[in-house]
GROMACS .gro file of C-alpha atoms in nm:
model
  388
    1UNK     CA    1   7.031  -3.127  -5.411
    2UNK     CA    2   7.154  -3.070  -5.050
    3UNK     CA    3   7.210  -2.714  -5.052
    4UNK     CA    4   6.809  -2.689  -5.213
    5UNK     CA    5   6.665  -2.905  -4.898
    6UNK     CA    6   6.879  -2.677  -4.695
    7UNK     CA    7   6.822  -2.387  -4.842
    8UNK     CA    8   6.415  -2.420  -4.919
    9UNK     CA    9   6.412  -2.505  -4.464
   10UNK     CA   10   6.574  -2.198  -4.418
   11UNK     CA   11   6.394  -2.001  -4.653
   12UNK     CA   12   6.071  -2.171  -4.539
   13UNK     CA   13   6.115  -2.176  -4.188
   14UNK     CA   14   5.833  -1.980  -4.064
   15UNK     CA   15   5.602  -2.260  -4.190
   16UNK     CA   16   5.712  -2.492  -4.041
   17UNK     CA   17   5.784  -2.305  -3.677
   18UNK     CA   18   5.441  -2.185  -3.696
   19UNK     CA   19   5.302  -2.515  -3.774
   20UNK     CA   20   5.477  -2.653  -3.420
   21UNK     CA   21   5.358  -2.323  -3.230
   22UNK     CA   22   5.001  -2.374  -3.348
   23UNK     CA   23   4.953  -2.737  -3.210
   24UNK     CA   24   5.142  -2.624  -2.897
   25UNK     CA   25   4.912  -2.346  -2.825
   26UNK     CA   26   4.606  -2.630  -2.947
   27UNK     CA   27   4.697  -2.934  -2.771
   28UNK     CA   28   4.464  -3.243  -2.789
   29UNK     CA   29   4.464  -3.561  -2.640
   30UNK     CA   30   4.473  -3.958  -2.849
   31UNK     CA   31   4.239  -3.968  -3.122
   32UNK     CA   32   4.063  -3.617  -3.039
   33UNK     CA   33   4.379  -3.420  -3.272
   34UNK     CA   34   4.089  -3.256  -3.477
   35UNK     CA   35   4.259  -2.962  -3.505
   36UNK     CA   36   4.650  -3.060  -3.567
   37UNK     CA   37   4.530  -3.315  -3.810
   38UNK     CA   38   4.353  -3.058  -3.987
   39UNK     CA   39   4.627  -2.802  -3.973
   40UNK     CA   40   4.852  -3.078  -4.115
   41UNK     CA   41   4.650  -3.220  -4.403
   42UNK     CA   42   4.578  -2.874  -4.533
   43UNK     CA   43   4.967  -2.742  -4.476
   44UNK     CA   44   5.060  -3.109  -4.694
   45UNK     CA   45   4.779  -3.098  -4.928
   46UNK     CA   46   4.934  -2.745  -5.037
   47UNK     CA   47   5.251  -2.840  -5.097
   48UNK     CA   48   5.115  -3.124  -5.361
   49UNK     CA   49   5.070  -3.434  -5.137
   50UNK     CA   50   4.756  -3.608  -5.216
   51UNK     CA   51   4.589  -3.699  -4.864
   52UNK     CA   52   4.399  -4.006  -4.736
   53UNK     CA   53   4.202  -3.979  -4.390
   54UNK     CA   54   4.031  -4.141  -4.129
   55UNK     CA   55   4.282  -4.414  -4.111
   56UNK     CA   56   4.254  -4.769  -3.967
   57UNK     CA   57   4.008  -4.713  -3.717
   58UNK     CA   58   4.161  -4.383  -3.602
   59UNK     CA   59   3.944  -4.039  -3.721
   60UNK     CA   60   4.220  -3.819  -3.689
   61UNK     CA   61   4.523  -4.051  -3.864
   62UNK     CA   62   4.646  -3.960  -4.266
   63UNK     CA   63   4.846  -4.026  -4.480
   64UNK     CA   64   4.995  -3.791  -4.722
   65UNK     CA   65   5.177  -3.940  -5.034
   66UNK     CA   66   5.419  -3.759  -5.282
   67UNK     CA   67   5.502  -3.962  -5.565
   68UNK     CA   68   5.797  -3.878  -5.849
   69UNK     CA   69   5.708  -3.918  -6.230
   70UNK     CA   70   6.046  -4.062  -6.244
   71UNK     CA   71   5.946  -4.403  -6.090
   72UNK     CA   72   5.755  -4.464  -5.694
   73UNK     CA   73   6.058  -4.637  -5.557
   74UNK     CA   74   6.242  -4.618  -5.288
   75UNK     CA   75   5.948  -4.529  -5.049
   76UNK     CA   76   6.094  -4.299  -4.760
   77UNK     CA   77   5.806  -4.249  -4.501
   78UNK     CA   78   5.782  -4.003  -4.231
   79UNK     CA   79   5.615  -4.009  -3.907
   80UNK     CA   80   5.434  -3.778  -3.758
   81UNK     CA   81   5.298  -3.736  -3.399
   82UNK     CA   82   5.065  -3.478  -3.283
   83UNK     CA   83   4.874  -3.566  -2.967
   84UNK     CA   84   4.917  -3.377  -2.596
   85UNK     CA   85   4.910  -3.557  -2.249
   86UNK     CA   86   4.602  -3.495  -2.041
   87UNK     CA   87   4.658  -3.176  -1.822
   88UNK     CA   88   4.977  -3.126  -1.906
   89UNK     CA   89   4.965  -3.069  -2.297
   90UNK     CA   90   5.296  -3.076  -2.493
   91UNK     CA   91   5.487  -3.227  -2.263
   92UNK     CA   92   5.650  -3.492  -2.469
   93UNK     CA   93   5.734  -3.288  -2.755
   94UNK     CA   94   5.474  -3.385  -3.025
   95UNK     CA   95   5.421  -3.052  -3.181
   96UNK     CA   96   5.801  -3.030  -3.283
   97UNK     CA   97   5.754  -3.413  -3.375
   98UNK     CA   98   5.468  -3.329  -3.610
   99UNK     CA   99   5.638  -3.023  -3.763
  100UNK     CA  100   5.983  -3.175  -3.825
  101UNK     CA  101   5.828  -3.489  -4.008
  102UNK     CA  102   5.614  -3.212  -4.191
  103UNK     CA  103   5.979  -3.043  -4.251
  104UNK     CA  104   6.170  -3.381  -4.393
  105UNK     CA  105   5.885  -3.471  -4.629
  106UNK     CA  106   5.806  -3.175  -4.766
  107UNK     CA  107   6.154  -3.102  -4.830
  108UNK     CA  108   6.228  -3.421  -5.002
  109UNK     CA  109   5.923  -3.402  -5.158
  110UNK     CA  110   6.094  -3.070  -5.355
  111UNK     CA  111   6.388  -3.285  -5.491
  112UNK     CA  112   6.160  -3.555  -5.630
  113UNK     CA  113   6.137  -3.345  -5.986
  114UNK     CA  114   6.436  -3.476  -6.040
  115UNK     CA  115   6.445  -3.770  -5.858
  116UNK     CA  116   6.257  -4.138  -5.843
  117UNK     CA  117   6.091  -4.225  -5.538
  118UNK     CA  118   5.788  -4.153  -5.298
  119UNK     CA  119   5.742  -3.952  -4.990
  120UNK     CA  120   5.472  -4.080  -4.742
  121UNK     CA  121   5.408  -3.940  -4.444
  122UNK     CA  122   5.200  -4.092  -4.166
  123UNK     CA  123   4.987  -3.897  -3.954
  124UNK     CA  124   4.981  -4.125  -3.616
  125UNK     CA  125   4.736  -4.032  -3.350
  126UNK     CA  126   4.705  -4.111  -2.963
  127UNK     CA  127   5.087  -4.195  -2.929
  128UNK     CA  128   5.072  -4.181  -2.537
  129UNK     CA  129   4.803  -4.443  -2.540
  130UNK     CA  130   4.431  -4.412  -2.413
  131UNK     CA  131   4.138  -4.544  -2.533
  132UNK     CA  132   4.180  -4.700  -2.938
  133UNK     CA  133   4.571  -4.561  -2.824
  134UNK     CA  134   4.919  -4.577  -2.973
  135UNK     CA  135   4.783  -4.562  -3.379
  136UNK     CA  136   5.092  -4.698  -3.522
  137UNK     CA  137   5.003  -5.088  -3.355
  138UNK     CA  138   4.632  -5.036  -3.570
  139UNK     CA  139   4.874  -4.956  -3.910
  140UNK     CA  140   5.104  -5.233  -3.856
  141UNK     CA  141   4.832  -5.427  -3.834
  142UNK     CA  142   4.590  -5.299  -4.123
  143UNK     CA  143   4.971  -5.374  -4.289
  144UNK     CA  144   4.993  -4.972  -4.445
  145UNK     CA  145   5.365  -4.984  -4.452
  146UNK     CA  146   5.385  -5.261  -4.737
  147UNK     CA  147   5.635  -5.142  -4.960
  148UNK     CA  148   5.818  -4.895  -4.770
  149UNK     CA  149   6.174  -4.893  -4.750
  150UNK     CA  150   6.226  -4.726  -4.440
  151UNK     CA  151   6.027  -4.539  -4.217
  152UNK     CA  152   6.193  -4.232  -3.998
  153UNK     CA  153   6.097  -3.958  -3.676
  154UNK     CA  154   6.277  -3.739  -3.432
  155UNK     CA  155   6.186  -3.706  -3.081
  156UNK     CA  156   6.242  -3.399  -2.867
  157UNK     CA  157   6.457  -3.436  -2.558
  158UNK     CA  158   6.712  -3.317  -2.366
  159UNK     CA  159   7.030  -3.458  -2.553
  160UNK     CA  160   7.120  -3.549  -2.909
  161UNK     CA  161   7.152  -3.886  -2.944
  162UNK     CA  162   7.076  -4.223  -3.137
  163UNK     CA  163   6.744  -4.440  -3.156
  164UNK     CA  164   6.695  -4.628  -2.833
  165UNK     CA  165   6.571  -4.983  -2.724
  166UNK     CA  166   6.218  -4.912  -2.540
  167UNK     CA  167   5.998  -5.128  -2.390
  168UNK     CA  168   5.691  -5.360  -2.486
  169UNK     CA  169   5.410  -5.283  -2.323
  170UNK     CA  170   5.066  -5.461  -2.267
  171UNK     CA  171   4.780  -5.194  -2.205
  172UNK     CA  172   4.525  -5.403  -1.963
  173UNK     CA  173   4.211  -5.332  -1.810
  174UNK     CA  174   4.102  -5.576  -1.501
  175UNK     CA  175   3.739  -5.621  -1.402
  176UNK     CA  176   3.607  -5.802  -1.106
  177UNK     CA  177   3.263  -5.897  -1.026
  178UNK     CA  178   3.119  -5.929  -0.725
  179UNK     CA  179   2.714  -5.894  -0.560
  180UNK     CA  180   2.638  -5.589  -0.359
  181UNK     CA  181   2.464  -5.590  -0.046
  182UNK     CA  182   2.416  -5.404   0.264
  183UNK     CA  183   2.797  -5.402   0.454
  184UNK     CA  184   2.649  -5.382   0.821
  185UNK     CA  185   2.338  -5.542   0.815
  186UNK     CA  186   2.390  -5.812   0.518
  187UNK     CA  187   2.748  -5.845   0.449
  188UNK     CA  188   2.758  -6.229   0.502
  189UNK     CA  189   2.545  -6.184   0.177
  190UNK     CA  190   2.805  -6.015  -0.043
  191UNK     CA  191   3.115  -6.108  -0.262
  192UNK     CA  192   3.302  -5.808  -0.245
  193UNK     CA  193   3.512  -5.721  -0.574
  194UNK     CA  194   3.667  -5.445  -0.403
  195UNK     CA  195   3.858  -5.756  -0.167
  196UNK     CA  196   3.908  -5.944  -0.539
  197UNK     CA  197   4.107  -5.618  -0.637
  198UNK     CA  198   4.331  -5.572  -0.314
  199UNK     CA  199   4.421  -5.934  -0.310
  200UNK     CA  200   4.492  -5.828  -0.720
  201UNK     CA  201   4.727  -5.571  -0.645
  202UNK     CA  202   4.918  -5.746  -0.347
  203UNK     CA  203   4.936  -6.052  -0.592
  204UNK     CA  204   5.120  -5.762  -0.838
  205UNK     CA  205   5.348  -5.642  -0.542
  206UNK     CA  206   5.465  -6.004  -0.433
  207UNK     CA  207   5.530  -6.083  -0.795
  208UNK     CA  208   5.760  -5.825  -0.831
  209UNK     CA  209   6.080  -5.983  -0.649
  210UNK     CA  210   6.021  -6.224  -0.902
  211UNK     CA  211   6.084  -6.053  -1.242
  212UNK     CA  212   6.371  -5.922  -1.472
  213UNK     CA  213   6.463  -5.593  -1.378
  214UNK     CA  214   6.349  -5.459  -1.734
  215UNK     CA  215   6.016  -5.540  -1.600
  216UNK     CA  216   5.817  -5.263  -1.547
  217UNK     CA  217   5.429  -5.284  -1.376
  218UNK     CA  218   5.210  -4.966  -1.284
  219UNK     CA  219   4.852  -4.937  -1.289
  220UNK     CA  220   4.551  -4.753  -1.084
  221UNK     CA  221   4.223  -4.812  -0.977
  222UNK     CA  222   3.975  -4.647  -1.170
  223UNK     CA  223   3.654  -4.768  -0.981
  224UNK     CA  224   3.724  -4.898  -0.627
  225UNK     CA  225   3.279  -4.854  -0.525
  226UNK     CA  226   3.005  -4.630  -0.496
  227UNK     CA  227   2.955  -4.601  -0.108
  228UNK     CA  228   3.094  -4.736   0.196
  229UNK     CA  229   2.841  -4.929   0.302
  230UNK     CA  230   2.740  -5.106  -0.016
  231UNK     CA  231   2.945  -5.434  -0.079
  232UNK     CA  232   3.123  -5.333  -0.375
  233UNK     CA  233   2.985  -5.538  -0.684
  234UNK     CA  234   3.235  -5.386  -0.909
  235UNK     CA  235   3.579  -5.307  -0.930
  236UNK     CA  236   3.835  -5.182  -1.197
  237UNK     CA  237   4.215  -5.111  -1.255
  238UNK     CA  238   4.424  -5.017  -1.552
  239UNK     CA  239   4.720  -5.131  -1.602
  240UNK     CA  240   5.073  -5.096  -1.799
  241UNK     CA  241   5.290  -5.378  -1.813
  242UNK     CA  242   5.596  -5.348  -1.984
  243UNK     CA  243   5.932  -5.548  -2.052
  244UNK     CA  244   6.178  -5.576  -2.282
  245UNK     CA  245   6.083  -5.784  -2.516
  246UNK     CA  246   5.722  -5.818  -2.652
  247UNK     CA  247   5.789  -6.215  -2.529
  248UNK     CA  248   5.908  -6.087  -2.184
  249UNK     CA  249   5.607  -5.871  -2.199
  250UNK     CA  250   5.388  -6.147  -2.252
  251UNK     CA  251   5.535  -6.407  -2.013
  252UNK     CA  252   5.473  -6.166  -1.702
  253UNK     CA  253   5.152  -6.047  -1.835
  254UNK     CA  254   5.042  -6.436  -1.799
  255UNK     CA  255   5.164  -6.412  -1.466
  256UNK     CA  256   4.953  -6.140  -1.362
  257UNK     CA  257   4.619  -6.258  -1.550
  258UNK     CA  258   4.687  -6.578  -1.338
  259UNK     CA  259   4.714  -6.372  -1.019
  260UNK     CA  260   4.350  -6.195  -1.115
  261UNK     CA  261   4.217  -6.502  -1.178
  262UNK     CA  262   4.330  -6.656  -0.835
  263UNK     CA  263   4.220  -6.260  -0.670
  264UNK     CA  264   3.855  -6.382  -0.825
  265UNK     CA  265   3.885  -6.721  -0.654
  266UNK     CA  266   3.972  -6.595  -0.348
  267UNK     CA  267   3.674  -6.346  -0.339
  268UNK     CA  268   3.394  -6.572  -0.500
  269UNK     CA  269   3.401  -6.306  -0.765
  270UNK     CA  270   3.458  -6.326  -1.144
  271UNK     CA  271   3.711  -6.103  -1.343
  272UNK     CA  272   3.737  -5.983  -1.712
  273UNK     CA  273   4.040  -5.920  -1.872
  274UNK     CA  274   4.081  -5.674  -2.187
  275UNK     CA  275   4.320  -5.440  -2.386
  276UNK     CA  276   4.176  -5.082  -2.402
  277UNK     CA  277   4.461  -4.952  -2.658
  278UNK     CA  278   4.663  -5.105  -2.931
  279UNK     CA  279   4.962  -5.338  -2.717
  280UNK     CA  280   5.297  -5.169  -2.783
  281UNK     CA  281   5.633  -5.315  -2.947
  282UNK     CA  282   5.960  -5.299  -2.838
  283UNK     CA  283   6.155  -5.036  -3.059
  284UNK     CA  284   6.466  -5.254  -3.280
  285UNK     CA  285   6.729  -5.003  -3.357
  286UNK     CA  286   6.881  -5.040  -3.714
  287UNK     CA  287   7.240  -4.978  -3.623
  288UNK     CA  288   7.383  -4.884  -3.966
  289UNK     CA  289   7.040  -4.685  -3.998
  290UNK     CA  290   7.098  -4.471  -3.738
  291UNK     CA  291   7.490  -4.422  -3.821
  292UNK     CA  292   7.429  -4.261  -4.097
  293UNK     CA  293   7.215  -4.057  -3.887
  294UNK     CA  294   7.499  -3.978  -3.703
  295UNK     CA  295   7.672  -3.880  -4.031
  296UNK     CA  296   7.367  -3.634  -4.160
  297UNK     CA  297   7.387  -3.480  -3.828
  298UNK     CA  298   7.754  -3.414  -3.811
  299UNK     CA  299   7.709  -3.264  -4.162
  300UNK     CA  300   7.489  -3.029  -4.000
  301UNK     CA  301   7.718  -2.884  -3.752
  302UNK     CA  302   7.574  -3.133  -3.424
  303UNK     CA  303   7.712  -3.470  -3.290
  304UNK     CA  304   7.508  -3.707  -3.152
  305UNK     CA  305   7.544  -3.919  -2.890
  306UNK     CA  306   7.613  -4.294  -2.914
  307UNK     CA  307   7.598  -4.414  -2.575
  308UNK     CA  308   7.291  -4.276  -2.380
  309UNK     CA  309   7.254  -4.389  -2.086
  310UNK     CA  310   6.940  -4.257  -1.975
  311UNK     CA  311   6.598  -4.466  -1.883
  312UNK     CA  312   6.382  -4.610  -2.175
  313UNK     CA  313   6.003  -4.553  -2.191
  314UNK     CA  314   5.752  -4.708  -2.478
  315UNK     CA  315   5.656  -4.586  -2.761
  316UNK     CA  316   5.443  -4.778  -3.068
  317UNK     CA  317   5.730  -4.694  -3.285
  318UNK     CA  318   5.845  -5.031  -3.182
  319UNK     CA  319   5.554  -5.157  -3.375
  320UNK     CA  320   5.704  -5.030  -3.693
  321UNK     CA  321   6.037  -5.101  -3.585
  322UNK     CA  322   5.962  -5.479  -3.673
  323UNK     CA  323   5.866  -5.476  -3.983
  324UNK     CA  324   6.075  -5.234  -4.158
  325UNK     CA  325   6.413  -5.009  -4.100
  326UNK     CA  326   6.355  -4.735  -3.846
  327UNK     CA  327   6.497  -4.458  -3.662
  328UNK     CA  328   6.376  -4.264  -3.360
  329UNK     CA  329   6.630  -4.021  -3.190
  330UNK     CA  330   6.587  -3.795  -2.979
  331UNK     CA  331   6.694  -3.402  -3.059
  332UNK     CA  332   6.748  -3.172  -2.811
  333UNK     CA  333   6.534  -2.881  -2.676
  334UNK     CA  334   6.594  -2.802  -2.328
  335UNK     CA  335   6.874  -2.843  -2.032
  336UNK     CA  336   6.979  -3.210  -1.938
  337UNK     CA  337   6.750  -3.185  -1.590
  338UNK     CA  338   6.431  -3.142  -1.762
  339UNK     CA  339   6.209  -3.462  -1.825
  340UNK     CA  340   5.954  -3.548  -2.025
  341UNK     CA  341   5.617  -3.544  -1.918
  342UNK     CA  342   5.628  -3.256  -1.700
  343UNK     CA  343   5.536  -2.881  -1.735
  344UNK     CA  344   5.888  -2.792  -1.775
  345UNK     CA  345   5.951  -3.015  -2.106
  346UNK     CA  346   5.573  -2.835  -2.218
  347UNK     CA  347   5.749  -2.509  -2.192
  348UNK     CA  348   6.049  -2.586  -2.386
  349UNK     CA  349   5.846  -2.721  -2.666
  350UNK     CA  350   5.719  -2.446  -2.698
  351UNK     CA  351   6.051  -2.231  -2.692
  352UNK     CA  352   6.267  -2.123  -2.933
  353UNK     CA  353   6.466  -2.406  -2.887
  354UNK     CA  354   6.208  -2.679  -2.967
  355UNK     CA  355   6.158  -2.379  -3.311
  356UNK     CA  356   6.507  -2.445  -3.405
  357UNK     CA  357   6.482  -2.810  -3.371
  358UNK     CA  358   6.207  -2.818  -3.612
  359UNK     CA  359   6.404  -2.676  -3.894
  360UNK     CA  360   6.758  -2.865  -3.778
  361UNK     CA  361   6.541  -3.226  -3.743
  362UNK     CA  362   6.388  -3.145  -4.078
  363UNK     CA  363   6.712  -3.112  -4.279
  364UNK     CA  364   6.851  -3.407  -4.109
  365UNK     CA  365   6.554  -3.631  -4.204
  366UNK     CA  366   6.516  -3.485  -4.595
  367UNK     CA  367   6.894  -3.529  -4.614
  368UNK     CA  368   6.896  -3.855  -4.475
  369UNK     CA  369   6.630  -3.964  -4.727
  370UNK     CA  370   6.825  -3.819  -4.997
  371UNK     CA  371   7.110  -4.024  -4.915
  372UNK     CA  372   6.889  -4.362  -4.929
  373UNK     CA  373   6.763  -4.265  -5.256
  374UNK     CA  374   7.071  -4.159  -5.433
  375UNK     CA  375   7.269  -4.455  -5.287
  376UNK     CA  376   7.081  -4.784  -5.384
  377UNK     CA  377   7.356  -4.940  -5.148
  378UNK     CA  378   7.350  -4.758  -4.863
  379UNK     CA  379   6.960  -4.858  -4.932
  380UNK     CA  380   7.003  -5.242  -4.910
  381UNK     CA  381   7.266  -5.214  -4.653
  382UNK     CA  382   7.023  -5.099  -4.427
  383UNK     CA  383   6.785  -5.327  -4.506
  384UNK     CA  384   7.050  -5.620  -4.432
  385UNK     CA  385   7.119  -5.474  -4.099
  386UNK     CA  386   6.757  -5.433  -4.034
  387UNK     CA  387   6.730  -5.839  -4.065
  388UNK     CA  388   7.013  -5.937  -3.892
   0.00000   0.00000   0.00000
């Protein structure tokens, strides 16, 4: 059953590479993946996975199912990730993403004529956030991943290695309200929200000798006025606030809310607090999860690193991370100086490398699958390291 997953990816491979060029060359931000979603549904739908869409609030999520006659259980789900970062387009990776999760559950979908047990793969929109952002929080919540076993995805990066901790994250919009009025010949007659937000942001800057050093706060201004000499009656800023722990997250997020309030005071202005996106979870490795990771990979020819020491970002796999066994390493596609996020990462997932870690992430996820359902231990010994 090994040598068929292999063999069918190899034999296959142009698929599944052209699958990962296409959204590359198509890239679309959160919850505008019209065309990837598409792409995907159709590729799944023809190799006999029945498709549900327009999925907890998000138009372009699915989910793809591919069930055994032999019995539905274990359930092995797959994630899949397809959006692009404003003006920058792949530069996280998500078309290989996409296509390697398309590559696992497809593959493993193949060895399920002989074989109990159900494929699901979850088509997650808007992963880098934005408005309705980071899809995954909206399933966890509309509770779609009752009854799997474990869920699985590969992230492209520049070294092999193990899931990581990330951080929480709180996605925050802050509003202040003010009353407009001529700046030189009325000002006494103004409450100027643009002062509310300055007095915000120092608040933020003063606070931050005062947090763990996991603590991470960054936002902008998105509306700062309309002229010069109009008192500014409204102001806005956008804000990530991360930690982490989803409870560190929310103990400085009070914090700062109390610092906006106190801005508002200040200022004789009012201010409005509000999430624009889904908040995000702190990912929970599953350490004998990801070992046997390790092992598939190994298998394969690659080791993987078990000691990373590079910086963590979010991600709302953390949001899935809590409820059931995950994994989320990272697969390398490019030297160890490129970043994510940048123009250079874009390029290599495009490349040949980011190709061949399509078909190399989709073997290790099929075969890692395989394992789980073969090995009803292996199974629950994952699931007792999961709640430990």
């Amino acid at each position: 059953m090994e040598n068929r997953i292999i063999n069918f990816l190899d034999k296959n491979r142009g698929e599944f590479i052209e699958i990962s060029q296409k959204i590359h060359q198509n890239p679309e931000i959160g919850n505008e993946e019209y065309f990837a979603a598409e792409l995907l549904t159709n590729f799944l739908e023809g190799k006999g996975f029945s498709i549900e869409k327009n999925i907890a609030g998000h138009e372009t999520g699915f989910i793809a199912r591919k069930k055994s006659a032999h019995g539905e259980f274990p359930k092995i789900a797959f994630l899949a990730e397809y959006d692009a970062l404003p003006n920058l387009g792949h530069a996280c990776g998500h078309n290989v993403i996409g296509a390697i999760s398309a590559a696992g559950a497809v593959a493993l979908g193949e060895a399920l004529d002989n074989l109990p047990g159900e494929v699901v793969l979850y088509g997650c929109p808007s992963e880098e956030g934005g408005e309705n952002g980071s899809a995954k929080g909206s399933f966890v919540r509309e509770n779609l991943f009752e009854n799997i076993d474990v869920a699985m995805i590969i992230h492209p990066s520049s070294e092999n290695s193990i899931t990581k901790k990330s951080l929480a994250v709180n996605p925050l919009d802050f509003e202040f309200f003010g009353k407009s009025s001529h700046a030189a010949g009325s000002p006494e007659n103004g409450k100027n929200a643009l002062d509310a937000l300055l007095h915000f942001f120092n608040g933020i800057a003063t606070l931050r000798q005062h947090v763990t050093s996991d603590v991470k706060i960054h936002g902008i201004i998105t509306h700062g006025g309309d002229a010069p000499n109009i008192i500014p009656d409204y102001t806005k800023a956008r804000f990530y606030i991360r930690a982490a722990t989803k409870e560190g997250c929310d103990e400085v997020t009070q914090k700062i809310e109390n610092i906006a309030q106190g801005a508002a005071i200040m200022t004789g202005c009012t201010t409005k607090i509000s999430s624009f996106q889904n908040r995000v979870d702190n990912l929970v490795p599953t350490k004998y999860f990801d070992e046997l990771y390790v092992k598939t990979m190994k298998n394969l020819g690659v080791d993987v690193c078990t000691n990373s020491k590079k910086g963590m970002g979010s991600t709302d796999v953390g949001n899935v991370s809590h409820i059931i066994p995950t994994i989320h390493p990272n697969i390398k596609i490019c030297d160890s100086d490129v970043t994510g996020h940048t123009h250079e990462f874009a390029h290599a997932a495009g490349s040949s490398k980011g190709d061949e870690a399509v078909i190399l992430g989709g073997k290790a996820l099929a075969l890692l699958g395989l394992e789980l359902i073969l090995d009803e231990e292996k199974l629950k010994k994952v699931k007792e390291n999961f709640k430990k």
